[in-house]
Short mmCIF file of C-alpha atoms in Angstrom, two decimals:
data_model
loop_
_atom_site.label_atom_id
_atom_site.label_comp_id
_atom_site.label_asym_id
_atom_site.label_seq_id
_atom_site.Cartn_x
_atom_site.Cartn_y
_atom_site.Cartn_z
CA MET A 1 -5.75 -22.29 -24.56
CA SER A 2 -3.50 -22.41 -21.48
CA MET A 3 -0.66 -21.02 -23.59
CA ILE A 4 -2.85 -18.21 -24.92
CA ILE A 5 -3.97 -17.21 -21.42
CA GLY A 6 -0.37 -17.34 -20.19
CA LEU A 7 0.69 -15.11 -23.09
CA LEU A 8 -2.10 -12.63 -22.32
CA ALA A 9 -1.01 -12.49 -18.68
CA PHE A 10 2.58 -11.81 -19.77
CA ILE A 11 1.39 -9.02 -22.07
CA ALA A 12 -0.57 -7.53 -19.16
CA PHE A 13 2.58 -7.61 -17.03
CA LEU A 14 4.57 -5.82 -19.73
CA MET A 15 1.86 -3.16 -20.09
CA VAL A 16 2.02 -2.49 -16.35
CA VAL A 17 5.83 -2.21 -16.37
CA PHE A 18 5.88 0.10 -19.40
CA GLU A 19 2.81 2.14 -18.46
CA GLU A 20 4.73 5.41 -18.70
CA VAL A 21 6.02 4.47 -22.17
CA ILE A 22 2.82 3.25 -23.84
CA HIS A 23 0.60 5.78 -21.98
CA ILE A 24 -2.10 3.22 -21.24
CA ASN A 25 -3.29 3.21 -17.62
CA LYS A 26 -2.52 -0.12 -15.94
CA ALA A 27 -6.09 -0.31 -14.62
CA LYS A 28 -7.42 -0.39 -18.18
CA SER A 29 -4.97 -2.98 -19.47
CA THR A 30 -5.24 -5.39 -16.53
CA LEU A 31 -9.05 -5.19 -16.36
CA PHE A 32 -9.33 -5.82 -20.11
CA ILE A 33 -7.01 -8.83 -20.10
CA GLY A 34 -8.34 -10.18 -16.79
CA THR A 35 -11.94 -10.29 -17.98
CA LEU A 36 -10.88 -11.57 -21.42
CA CYS A 37 -9.09 -14.55 -19.85
CA TRP A 38 -12.21 -15.64 -17.99
CA ILE A 39 -14.42 -15.18 -21.07
CA LEU A 40 -12.03 -17.42 -23.01
CA ALA A 41 -12.31 -20.00 -20.22
CA TYR A 42 -16.06 -20.14 -20.84
CA LEU A 43 -15.76 -20.24 -24.63
CA PHE A 44 -12.94 -22.81 -24.70
CA PRO A 45 -13.23 -24.88 -21.48
CA LEU A 46 -9.95 -25.95 -19.90
CA HIS A 47 -9.31 -29.59 -19.02
CA GLY A 48 -12.84 -30.52 -20.07
CA ALA A 49 -14.44 -28.26 -17.45
CA GLY A 50 -18.06 -27.30 -18.07
CA PRO A 51 -19.67 -23.88 -17.57
CA GLU A 52 -20.76 -24.87 -14.04
CA GLN A 53 -17.17 -25.58 -12.97
CA VAL A 54 -15.86 -22.36 -14.53
CA SER A 55 -18.62 -20.41 -12.78
CA GLU A 56 -17.68 -22.00 -9.47
CA GLN A 57 -14.04 -21.04 -9.98
CA LEU A 58 -14.99 -17.49 -10.97
CA ASN A 59 -17.32 -17.06 -7.99
CA GLU A 60 -14.56 -18.17 -5.63
CA ASN A 61 -12.21 -15.56 -7.10
CA LEU A 62 -14.86 -12.83 -7.08
CA LEU A 63 -15.59 -13.45 -3.39
CA GLU A 64 -11.93 -12.84 -2.51
CA ILE A 65 -11.83 -9.76 -4.73
CA ALA A 66 -15.07 -8.32 -3.32
CA THR A 67 -13.79 -8.62 0.25
CA LEU A 68 -10.63 -6.70 -0.65
CA TRP A 69 -12.52 -4.16 -2.75
CA LEU A 70 -15.10 -3.28 -0.10
CA PHE A 71 -12.47 -2.91 2.61
CA LEU A 72 -10.34 -0.59 0.47
CA MET A 73 -13.39 1.40 -0.66
CA SER A 74 -14.39 2.02 2.97
CA ALA A 75 -10.91 3.10 4.09
CA MET A 76 -10.34 5.27 1.02
CA THR A 77 -13.67 7.09 1.51
CA PHE A 78 -12.63 8.16 5.01
CA VAL A 79 -9.30 9.41 3.69
CA ALA A 80 -10.91 11.11 0.67
CA TYR A 81 -13.15 13.16 2.94
CA LEU A 82 -10.40 14.22 5.36
CA ASN A 83 -8.00 14.96 2.51
CA SER A 84 -10.49 17.05 0.54
CA LYS A 85 -11.22 19.12 3.65
CA GLY A 86 -7.51 19.75 4.18
CA PHE A 87 -7.72 18.26 7.68
CA VAL A 88 -4.49 16.25 7.55
CA SER A 89 -2.35 19.05 6.07
CA SER A 90 -3.74 21.50 8.66
CA LEU A 91 -2.87 19.06 11.42
CA VAL A 92 0.70 18.73 10.13
CA GLN A 93 1.09 22.52 10.04
CA ARG A 94 0.11 22.70 13.70
CA ILE A 95 2.58 19.99 14.70
CA LEU A 96 5.57 21.60 12.99
CA PRO A 97 7.47 24.29 14.92
CA ASN A 98 8.62 27.52 13.26
CA GLU A 99 12.21 26.28 12.91
CA LEU A 100 13.87 22.86 12.72
CA HIS A 101 17.36 21.39 12.30
CA GLU A 102 17.70 19.48 9.00
CA ARG A 103 18.38 16.23 10.85
CA THR A 104 15.36 16.78 13.10
CA LEU A 105 13.20 17.28 10.02
CA MET A 106 14.55 13.99 8.66
CA VAL A 107 13.42 12.23 11.86
CA PHE A 108 10.04 14.01 11.85
CA LEU A 109 9.31 13.18 8.21
CA GLY A 110 10.30 9.54 8.60
CA GLY A 111 8.26 9.14 11.77
CA PHE A 112 5.20 10.96 10.42
CA ALA A 113 5.17 9.07 7.10
CA PHE A 114 5.65 5.78 8.96
CA VAL A 115 2.75 6.34 11.37
CA PHE A 116 0.34 8.04 8.95
CA SER A 117 0.72 5.37 6.25
CA SER A 118 -0.39 2.73 8.77
CA PHE A 119 -3.84 4.31 8.86
CA ALA A 120 -4.20 5.93 5.44
CA ASP A 121 -3.42 4.69 1.95
CA ASN A 122 0.13 5.11 0.63
CA VAL A 123 -0.84 7.72 -1.94
CA THR A 124 -2.37 10.08 0.63
CA ALA A 125 0.48 9.53 3.11
CA THR A 126 3.02 10.33 0.40
CA LEU A 127 1.22 13.46 -0.79
CA VAL A 128 0.88 14.88 2.73
CA SER A 129 4.51 14.09 3.64
CA LEU A 130 5.89 15.56 0.41
CA ALA A 131 3.85 18.72 0.90
CA VAL A 132 6.13 19.51 3.83
CA ILE A 133 9.30 19.53 1.69
CA THR A 134 8.20 20.68 -1.78
CA SER A 135 7.89 24.30 -0.67
CA LEU A 136 11.26 24.39 1.11
CA LYS A 137 14.21 26.22 -0.39
CA ILE A 138 16.91 23.61 0.15
CA HIS A 139 19.69 22.01 -1.90
CA VAL A 140 18.54 19.56 -4.59
CA ARG A 141 20.49 16.65 -3.09
CA LYS A 142 18.87 17.23 0.31
CA ARG A 143 15.41 17.38 -1.23
CA LEU A 144 16.10 14.04 -2.93
CA LYS A 145 17.11 12.52 0.40
CA TYR A 146 13.96 13.74 2.10
CA ALA A 147 11.77 12.42 -0.73
CA THR A 148 13.58 9.05 -0.70
CA LEU A 149 13.02 8.73 3.04
CA VAL A 150 9.32 9.52 2.61
CA VAL A 151 8.89 6.76 -0.01
CA PHE A 152 10.67 4.17 2.15
CA ALA A 153 8.91 5.23 5.38
CA VAL A 154 5.47 5.20 3.77
CA ASN A 155 5.99 1.68 2.45
CA SER A 156 7.50 0.52 5.77
CA GLY A 157 4.72 1.95 7.91
CA GLY A 158 1.97 0.22 6.00
CA VAL A 159 3.16 -3.38 6.43
CA SER A 160 2.22 -3.81 10.10
CA LEU A 161 -1.49 -3.01 9.79
CA ILE A 162 -4.11 -4.29 7.34
CA THR A 163 -5.26 -0.69 6.84
CA GLY A 164 -1.82 0.41 5.65
CA ASP A 165 -0.83 -1.86 2.78
CA VAL A 166 -2.79 -3.88 0.23
CA THR A 167 -0.36 -6.80 0.21
CA THR A 168 -0.55 -7.04 4.00
CA LEU A 169 -4.34 -7.11 3.73
CA MET A 170 -4.16 -9.83 1.06
CA ILE A 171 -1.88 -12.04 3.18
CA PHE A 172 -4.11 -11.49 6.22
CA LEU A 173 -7.32 -12.31 4.34
CA ALA A 174 -5.68 -15.51 3.07
CA GLY A 175 -5.33 -16.61 6.71
CA LYS A 176 -1.52 -16.71 6.68
CA VAL A 177 -1.04 -14.17 9.51
CA SER A 178 -3.16 -12.66 12.27
CA ILE A 179 -3.41 -9.05 13.41
CA ALA A 180 -1.41 -9.91 16.54
CA ASN A 181 1.31 -11.45 14.34
CA LEU A 182 1.49 -8.34 12.16
CA LEU A 183 2.19 -6.12 15.16
CA LEU A 184 5.59 -7.84 15.39
CA LEU A 185 6.53 -6.02 12.16
CA ILE A 186 6.36 -2.57 13.76
CA ALA A 187 9.78 -2.64 15.46
CA PRO A 188 11.80 -4.10 12.52
CA SER A 189 10.07 -1.79 10.01
CA LEU A 190 10.76 1.25 12.17
CA CYS A 191 14.40 0.17 12.60
CA GLY A 192 14.79 0.12 8.82
CA VAL A 193 13.46 3.68 8.59
CA VAL A 194 15.74 4.84 11.43
CA VAL A 195 18.78 3.27 9.74
CA LEU A 196 17.95 4.98 6.44
CA ALA A 197 17.38 8.36 8.13
CA ALA A 198 20.67 8.05 10.02
CA MET A 199 22.66 7.22 6.87
CA MET A 200 21.19 10.06 4.83
CA SER A 201 21.43 12.76 7.51
CA VAL A 202 25.19 12.44 8.09
CA ARG A 203 26.09 15.66 6.24
CA MET A 204 23.00 17.68 7.15
CA ARG A 205 23.91 20.55 9.48
CA GLY A 206 21.64 23.46 8.51
CA ARG A 207 18.33 24.76 9.88
CA ILE A 208 14.97 25.17 8.14
CA VAL A 209 12.34 27.86 8.80
CA PHE A 210 8.62 27.14 8.27
CA SER A 211 5.65 29.40 7.77
CA GLY A 212 3.78 30.13 10.99
CA GLU A 213 0.32 30.22 9.35
CA HIS A 214 -2.25 27.68 10.61
CA GLN A 215 -5.55 26.77 8.96
CA PRO A 216 -8.48 26.29 11.37
CA LEU A 217 -9.77 22.78 12.12
CA GLU A 218 -13.53 22.34 11.80
CA PHE A 219 -15.45 20.48 14.49
CA THR A 220 -17.10 18.18 11.93
CA ASP A 221 -13.73 17.10 10.54
CA ILE A 222 -12.37 16.41 14.03
CA VAL A 223 -15.38 14.20 14.84
CA ILE A 224 -15.11 12.26 11.59
CA SER A 225 -11.38 11.73 12.10
CA GLY A 226 -12.30 10.34 15.52
CA VAL A 227 -14.78 7.96 13.88
CA PHE A 228 -12.02 6.87 11.49
CA LEU A 229 -9.57 6.13 14.31
CA ALA A 230 -12.30 4.34 16.30
CA THR A 231 -13.05 2.22 13.23
CA ILE A 232 -9.40 1.24 12.83
CA PHE A 233 -8.91 0.25 16.47
CA GLY A 234 -12.35 -1.37 16.58
CA THR A 235 -11.41 -3.46 13.54
CA LEU A 236 -8.20 -4.65 15.20
CA PHE A 237 -9.91 -5.43 18.52
CA LEU A 238 -12.98 -7.21 17.13
CA ASN A 239 -10.93 -9.34 14.78
CA ALA A 240 -8.33 -10.27 17.40
CA PHE A 241 -10.84 -11.26 20.09
CA PHE A 242 -14.05 -12.15 18.23
CA GLN A 243 -12.84 -12.95 14.68
CA VAL A 244 -15.16 -10.32 13.17
CA PRO A 245 -14.11 -9.85 9.51
CA PRO A 246 -12.34 -6.49 9.03
CA VAL A 247 -14.46 -5.64 5.99
CA LEU A 248 -17.63 -5.85 8.12
CA THR A 249 -16.25 -3.56 10.84
CA PHE A 250 -15.00 -1.02 8.31
CA LEU A 251 -18.33 -0.94 6.49
CA PHE A 252 -20.01 -0.37 9.86
CA GLY A 253 -17.56 2.47 10.58
CA LEU A 254 -18.29 3.96 7.16
CA SER A 255 -22.02 3.91 7.89
CA CYS A 256 -21.33 5.68 11.22
CA MET A 257 -19.37 8.32 9.33
CA PHE A 258 -22.30 8.88 6.96
CA LEU A 259 -24.80 9.23 9.82
CA VAL A 260 -22.58 11.52 11.90
CA ALA A 261 -21.84 13.74 8.90
CA GLN A 262 -25.53 13.83 7.99
CA TYR A 263 -26.30 15.29 11.42
CA LEU A 264 -23.33 17.66 11.73
CA MET A 265 -23.46 19.00 8.17
CA ARG A 266 -27.21 19.40 7.86
CA LYS A 267 -27.14 23.21 8.25
CA LYS A 268 -23.70 24.00 6.80
CA THR A 269 -23.78 22.52 3.32
CA ASN A 270 -26.11 20.90 0.85
CA ARG A 271 -23.48 18.41 -0.27
CA ASN A 272 -24.33 14.76 0.36
CA ILE A 273 -21.62 12.98 2.34
CA LEU A 274 -22.08 9.98 0.01
CA ASN A 275 -20.55 12.05 -2.79
CA TYR A 276 -17.11 11.57 -1.26
CA ILE A 277 -17.20 7.94 -2.45
CA ARG A 278 -16.74 9.38 -5.95
CA GLU A 279 -13.45 11.00 -4.92
CA ILE A 280 -11.64 7.77 -4.08
CA GLU A 281 -9.11 6.40 -6.55
CA PHE A 282 -11.17 3.93 -8.54
CA GLU A 283 -8.23 3.47 -10.92
CA THR A 284 -6.39 1.73 -8.08
CA LEU A 285 -9.39 -0.46 -7.26
CA LEU A 286 -9.87 -1.42 -10.92
CA PHE A 287 -6.19 -2.28 -11.19
CA PHE A 288 -6.49 -4.65 -8.23
CA LEU A 289 -9.60 -6.18 -9.79
CA GLY A 290 -7.85 -6.80 -13.10
CA VAL A 291 -4.69 -8.20 -11.49
CA LEU A 292 -6.58 -10.59 -9.23
CA LEU A 293 -8.70 -11.83 -12.14
CA ILE A 294 -5.53 -12.58 -14.12
CA VAL A 295 -3.78 -14.28 -11.21
CA GLY A 296 -6.91 -16.28 -10.43
CA MET A 297 -6.98 -17.61 -13.97
CA LEU A 298 -3.25 -18.42 -13.86
CA LYS A 299 -3.96 -20.52 -10.79
CA GLU A 300 -6.71 -22.43 -12.58
CA ILE A 301 -4.47 -23.29 -15.55
CA GLY A 302 -1.63 -24.38 -13.24
CA THR A 303 0.90 -21.69 -14.20
CA LEU A 304 1.45 -20.61 -10.60
CA ASN A 305 2.88 -24.02 -9.81
CA TYR A 306 6.11 -22.86 -11.47
CA LEU A 307 6.42 -20.08 -8.88
CA THR A 308 6.99 -22.62 -6.16
CA GLY A 309 10.20 -23.63 -7.93
CA MET A 310 12.13 -20.79 -6.30
CA TYR A 311 10.98 -22.00 -2.90
CA GLU A 312 12.05 -25.55 -3.74
CA VAL A 313 15.66 -24.64 -4.60
CA MET A 314 16.28 -22.32 -1.64
CA ALA A 315 15.02 -21.76 1.90
CA PRO A 316 11.83 -19.63 2.17
CA HIS A 317 13.59 -16.78 3.99
CA TYR A 318 16.10 -16.37 1.15
CA ALA A 319 13.38 -16.72 -1.49
CA ASN A 320 11.26 -14.08 0.26
CA TYR A 321 14.24 -11.72 0.47
CA LEU A 322 14.74 -11.97 -3.29
CA LEU A 323 10.99 -11.72 -3.87
CA GLY A 324 11.00 -8.37 -2.08
CA ILE A 325 13.85 -7.06 -4.21
CA SER A 326 12.11 -8.24 -7.39
CA SER A 327 8.98 -6.32 -6.35
CA ALA A 328 10.93 -3.17 -7.23
CA LEU A 329 10.53 -4.23 -10.87
CA ILE A 330 7.35 -6.31 -10.72
CA ASP A 331 4.25 -4.88 -9.05
CA ASN A 332 3.92 -6.34 -5.55
CA VAL A 333 0.17 -6.97 -5.85
CA PRO A 334 0.42 -9.64 -8.61
CA LEU A 335 3.55 -11.05 -6.93
CA THR A 336 1.75 -11.47 -3.61
CA ALA A 337 -1.37 -12.83 -5.27
CA ALA A 338 0.72 -15.33 -7.21
CA VAL A 339 2.47 -16.68 -4.10
CA LEU A 340 -0.83 -16.95 -2.23
CA LYS A 341 -2.57 -18.72 -5.10
CA ALA A 342 0.38 -21.07 -5.51
CA ASP A 343 -0.15 -22.07 -1.86
CA VAL A 344 3.56 -22.11 -0.99
CA ASP A 345 4.21 -24.05 2.22
CA MET A 346 5.89 -21.71 4.75
CA ASP A 347 5.89 -21.30 8.52
CA LEU A 348 4.46 -18.22 10.23
CA ALA A 349 7.83 -16.48 10.55
CA SER A 350 8.40 -16.83 6.80
CA TRP A 351 4.94 -15.43 6.00
CA LEU A 352 5.72 -12.40 8.18
CA SER A 353 9.05 -12.00 6.39
CA MET A 354 7.25 -12.13 3.06
CA THR A 355 4.76 -9.51 4.29
CA TYR A 356 7.64 -7.15 5.01
CA ALA A 357 9.48 -8.01 1.79
CA THR A 358 6.57 -7.41 -0.59
CA GLY A 359 5.51 -4.25 1.26
CA VAL A 360 8.91 -2.57 1.48
CA GLY A 361 11.02 -4.12 -1.31
CA GLY A 362 9.40 -1.95 -3.97
CA SER A 363 10.98 1.12 -2.34
CA MET A 364 14.37 0.34 -3.90
CA LEU A 365 13.35 1.66 -7.32
CA ILE A 366 11.23 4.73 -7.94
CA ILE A 367 8.89 2.70 -10.19
CA GLY A 368 8.50 -0.08 -7.62
CA SER A 369 5.67 1.40 -5.54
CA ALA A 370 2.75 3.80 -5.71
CA ALA A 371 4.56 6.06 -3.24
CA GLY A 372 7.55 6.25 -5.59
CA ILE A 373 5.43 7.12 -8.61
CA ILE A 374 3.64 9.87 -6.67
CA ALA A 375 6.94 11.26 -5.37
CA MET A 376 8.37 11.34 -8.91
CA SER A 377 5.39 13.38 -10.10
CA LYS A 378 5.60 15.86 -7.21
CA VAL A 379 9.36 16.43 -6.79
CA LYS A 380 10.78 17.70 -10.09
CA GLU A 381 14.38 16.74 -9.24
CA LEU A 382 13.32 13.12 -8.58
CA ASN A 383 13.55 10.68 -11.48
CA PHE A 384 14.63 7.09 -12.08
CA ILE A 385 18.36 7.90 -12.24
CA SER A 386 18.51 10.32 -9.30
CA TYR A 387 16.57 7.88 -7.12
CA LEU A 388 18.83 5.04 -8.26
CA SER A 389 21.74 6.90 -6.67
CA MET A 390 20.10 6.12 -3.31
CA PHE A 391 19.91 2.38 -4.02
CA GLY A 392 22.79 1.48 -1.67
CA TYR A 393 21.15 3.23 1.29
CA LEU A 394 17.79 1.64 0.49
CA LEU A 395 19.21 -1.87 0.12
CA VAL A 396 20.92 -1.63 3.53
CA ALA A 397 17.74 -0.31 5.21
CA TYR A 398 15.57 -2.99 3.53
CA SER A 399 18.01 -5.73 4.55
CA VAL A 400 18.09 -4.54 8.16
CA GLY A 401 14.28 -4.48 8.37
CA TYR A 402 13.89 -7.86 6.64
CA TRP A 403 16.39 -9.84 8.69
CA LEU A 404 15.23 -8.24 11.95
CA THR A 405 11.71 -9.33 11.03
CA TYR A 406 12.85 -12.89 10.37
CA VAL A 407 14.92 -13.16 13.58
CA LEU A 408 12.26 -11.54 15.80
CA ALA A 409 9.48 -13.70 14.35
CA HIS A 410 11.47 -16.90 14.95
CA GLN A 411 12.26 -15.94 18.53
CA VAL A 412 8.73 -14.85 19.51
CA LEU A 413 6.56 -17.33 17.56
#
């Protein structure tokens, strides 16, 4: 039975990798195989385990999954509301001047994507950042460079906060790093983005003109965005000083959003604020559910013990560096879950290095991250081959960010 479950997990991995070929959404395939593996564990007990033991193992996995799920659901509901109201895009339009140098736009895009992805999910941050460049009449090669920078900056910005990247949240919830530790990733991650922007803007000398039209910002949207920011900073503060679980603070912030919106929107619209929960990307949440069910079962059958082999033949900082590069081919969520479940023995500096590696390493291939997939669907000139032409730039920027993370963590911690 262990071999059958291992084979099913491998099939699930292949279906995720070749999602665009077989046209089966990865959320469907992973959820199907993840639940099937646990049903088989009940029907054909492993290692003589009874139903009570299997239930105990399942409940332990479901508790971890529920914590992640509820946190993501809360954060994504905030973003779904603000995105549907056009608040973020209107804010960006107000920030941009009427005319910019191409290099200045490179800096602005990298900085905006980096900061915004720390607070919002990668998909939203990518969509908003790409909206700035998709309407511009610029050379194809320059558009590719801008889009590449957006993908890398979005992935880099998310690693330093639990609200910005799922793998960062997973490593934090596993107790490997604290919020204060994660703040050390800001400087190395930003350095990687700066290095990439500098390399790709060498031959950019033109100027770009933007539309001067500005959409009005509604008072209700401004207040709710304030509640969102207060929730984020409240989560960081309460966890750092009082160890309040982030999921609890975010659910409290979500309830505040509902109550505030109920009062402010009572005369303007008949739409229930709770309806915005339906607009979040449940495909993403179901994919995480399926992946974590599969990885949880692989832990129970002992398959994850083989993963520690890489860490036994080389130092953790080298293994983590390669792990990040491999996340460009293998989804970083199952990779991170596998390392956590395998309980690899690493010091704090190495866990921070792994946080950076799994969060940013997927940027090196267009299929390696959600931001890359979104960018490929929005920028018609961007495909696997054209993005691959940027691999050298991306590898240098990733390497700079990774080794700065490792050195800084060892010096400070």
